């Protein structure tokens, strides 16, 4: 097995999804902090490896891959002892893929980044209420995805759970989850919080992002 290095920063949801996956697989890896505020992801050295200059990025024996969903899927395919975290069965895998794309397009890009980018890059301090409404719309979908199963794709945990908990655990700081309205989502989040090493791998970073966002927001308009 080659040497694994994860490049990231704690507050980043996709970085935390990779950490949850690496830990669930019992993989040893080096963690390299990339200071985004200092522009360390924009250096020539970094962009030669990842021209999209994003975190997370995984180095595996001198080769680089970025985009958390691709990284998590790769890690399971390459290193897992069984396929439970990312099933080989075509239909089961399609279900996991659907949830991963939902995280990528709807939760991360449509909710988190859509709110965070104007705050961090344009010095905005007000958030349009429609952006908060979009979070609740996403919660409505998640409530139905979970249904009567313990995890997002059924009875076993998959990388879709790791990916989605990484963003939902930060979104709760902007749109709280009412257990009456979202009993399934609330139960799932509690279940995820009981996963091994959850707090150090995801909980602390999720709170960091909440603090970064809420310290910038003065008003929902
Ligand atoms: N969909 C990507 C999102 C990656 C992403 O946008 N990461 C942010 C931090 S949360 C980042 O690297 N921002 C710096 C930049 O885009 O230059 C993934 O899942 O890896």
PDB file of C-alpha atoms in Angstrom, residues 106-122 124-139 171-176 213 217 219-221:
ATOM      1  CA  UNK A 106     -27.835  20.686  -3.597  1.00  0.00           C
ATOM      2  CA  UNK A 107     -26.346  20.683  -0.079  1.00  0.00           C
ATOM      3  CA  UNK A 108     -22.803  21.905  -0.678  1.00  0.00           C
ATOM      4  CA  UNK A 109     -23.097  24.070  -3.781  1.00  0.00           C
ATOM      5  CA  UNK A 110     -26.775  25.046  -3.520  1.00  0.00           C
ATOM      6  CA  UNK A 111     -26.893  25.673   0.222  1.00  0.00           C
ATOM      7  CA  UNK A 112     -23.486  26.071   1.906  1.00  0.00           C
ATOM      8  CA  UNK A 113     -21.425  27.685  -0.838  1.00  0.00           C
ATOM      9  CA  UNK A 114     -24.332  29.793  -2.038  1.00  0.00           C
ATOM     10  CA  UNK A 115     -24.487  31.352   1.432  1.00  0.00           C
ATOM     11  CA  UNK A 116     -20.786  31.266   2.344  1.00  0.00           C
ATOM     12  CA  UNK A 117     -19.252  32.719  -0.852  1.00  0.00           C
ATOM     13  CA  UNK A 118     -20.882  36.201  -0.635  1.00  0.00           C
ATOM     14  CA  UNK A 119     -19.988  36.370   3.084  1.00  0.00           C
ATOM     15  CA  UNK A 120     -16.349  35.320   2.701  1.00  0.00           C
ATOM     16  CA  UNK A 121     -15.442  36.691  -0.719  1.00  0.00           C
ATOM     17  CA  UNK A 122     -17.751  39.721  -1.144  1.00  0.00           C
ATOM     18  CA  UNK A 124     -21.727  40.643   2.483  1.00  0.00           C
ATOM     19  CA  UNK A 125     -23.365  40.397   5.898  1.00  0.00           C
ATOM     20  CA  UNK A 126     -27.016  39.813   4.991  1.00  0.00           C
ATOM     21  CA  UNK A 127     -28.405  36.491   3.805  1.00  0.00           C
ATOM     22  CA  UNK A 128     -31.564  36.408   1.678  1.00  0.00           C
ATOM     23  CA  UNK A 129     -34.302  34.353   3.346  1.00  0.00           C
ATOM     24  CA  UNK A 130     -34.737  32.381   0.114  1.00  0.00           C
ATOM     25  CA  UNK A 131     -31.296  30.829   0.746  1.00  0.00           C
ATOM     26  CA  UNK A 132     -32.423  29.633   4.184  1.00  0.00           C
ATOM     27  CA  UNK A 133     -35.657  28.322   2.628  1.00  0.00           C
ATOM     28  CA  UNK A 134     -33.516  26.306   0.209  1.00  0.00           C
ATOM     29  CA  UNK A 135     -31.927  24.518   3.184  1.00  0.00           C
ATOM     30  CA  UNK A 136     -35.357  23.497   4.493  1.00  0.00           C
ATOM     31  CA  UNK A 137     -36.303  22.287   1.035  1.00  0.00           C
ATOM     32  CA  UNK A 138     -33.194  20.086   1.078  1.00  0.00           C
ATOM     33  CA  UNK A 139     -34.126  18.803   4.561  1.00  0.00           C
ATOM     34  CA  UNK A 171     -26.215  23.640   7.929  1.00  0.00           C
ATOM     35  CA  UNK A 172     -27.965  23.118  11.294  1.00  0.00           C
ATOM     36  CA  UNK A 173     -26.223  26.308  12.444  1.00  0.00           C
ATOM     37  CA  UNK A 174     -28.170  28.248   9.792  1.00  0.00           C
ATOM     38  CA  UNK A 175     -31.416  26.254   9.722  1.00  0.00           C
ATOM     39  CA  UNK A 176     -32.161  24.215  12.837  1.00  0.00           C
ATOM     40  CA  UNK A 213     -20.590  31.782   9.025  1.00  0.00           C
ATOM     41  CA  UNK A 217     -24.133  37.238   9.323  1.00  0.00           C
ATOM     42  CA  UNK A 219     -29.347  39.750   9.269  1.00  0.00           C
ATOM     43  CA  UNK A 220     -31.588  37.390   7.288  1.00  0.00           C
ATOM     44  CA  UNK A 221     -33.504  39.588   4.824  1.00  0.00           C
TER      45      UNK A 221
END
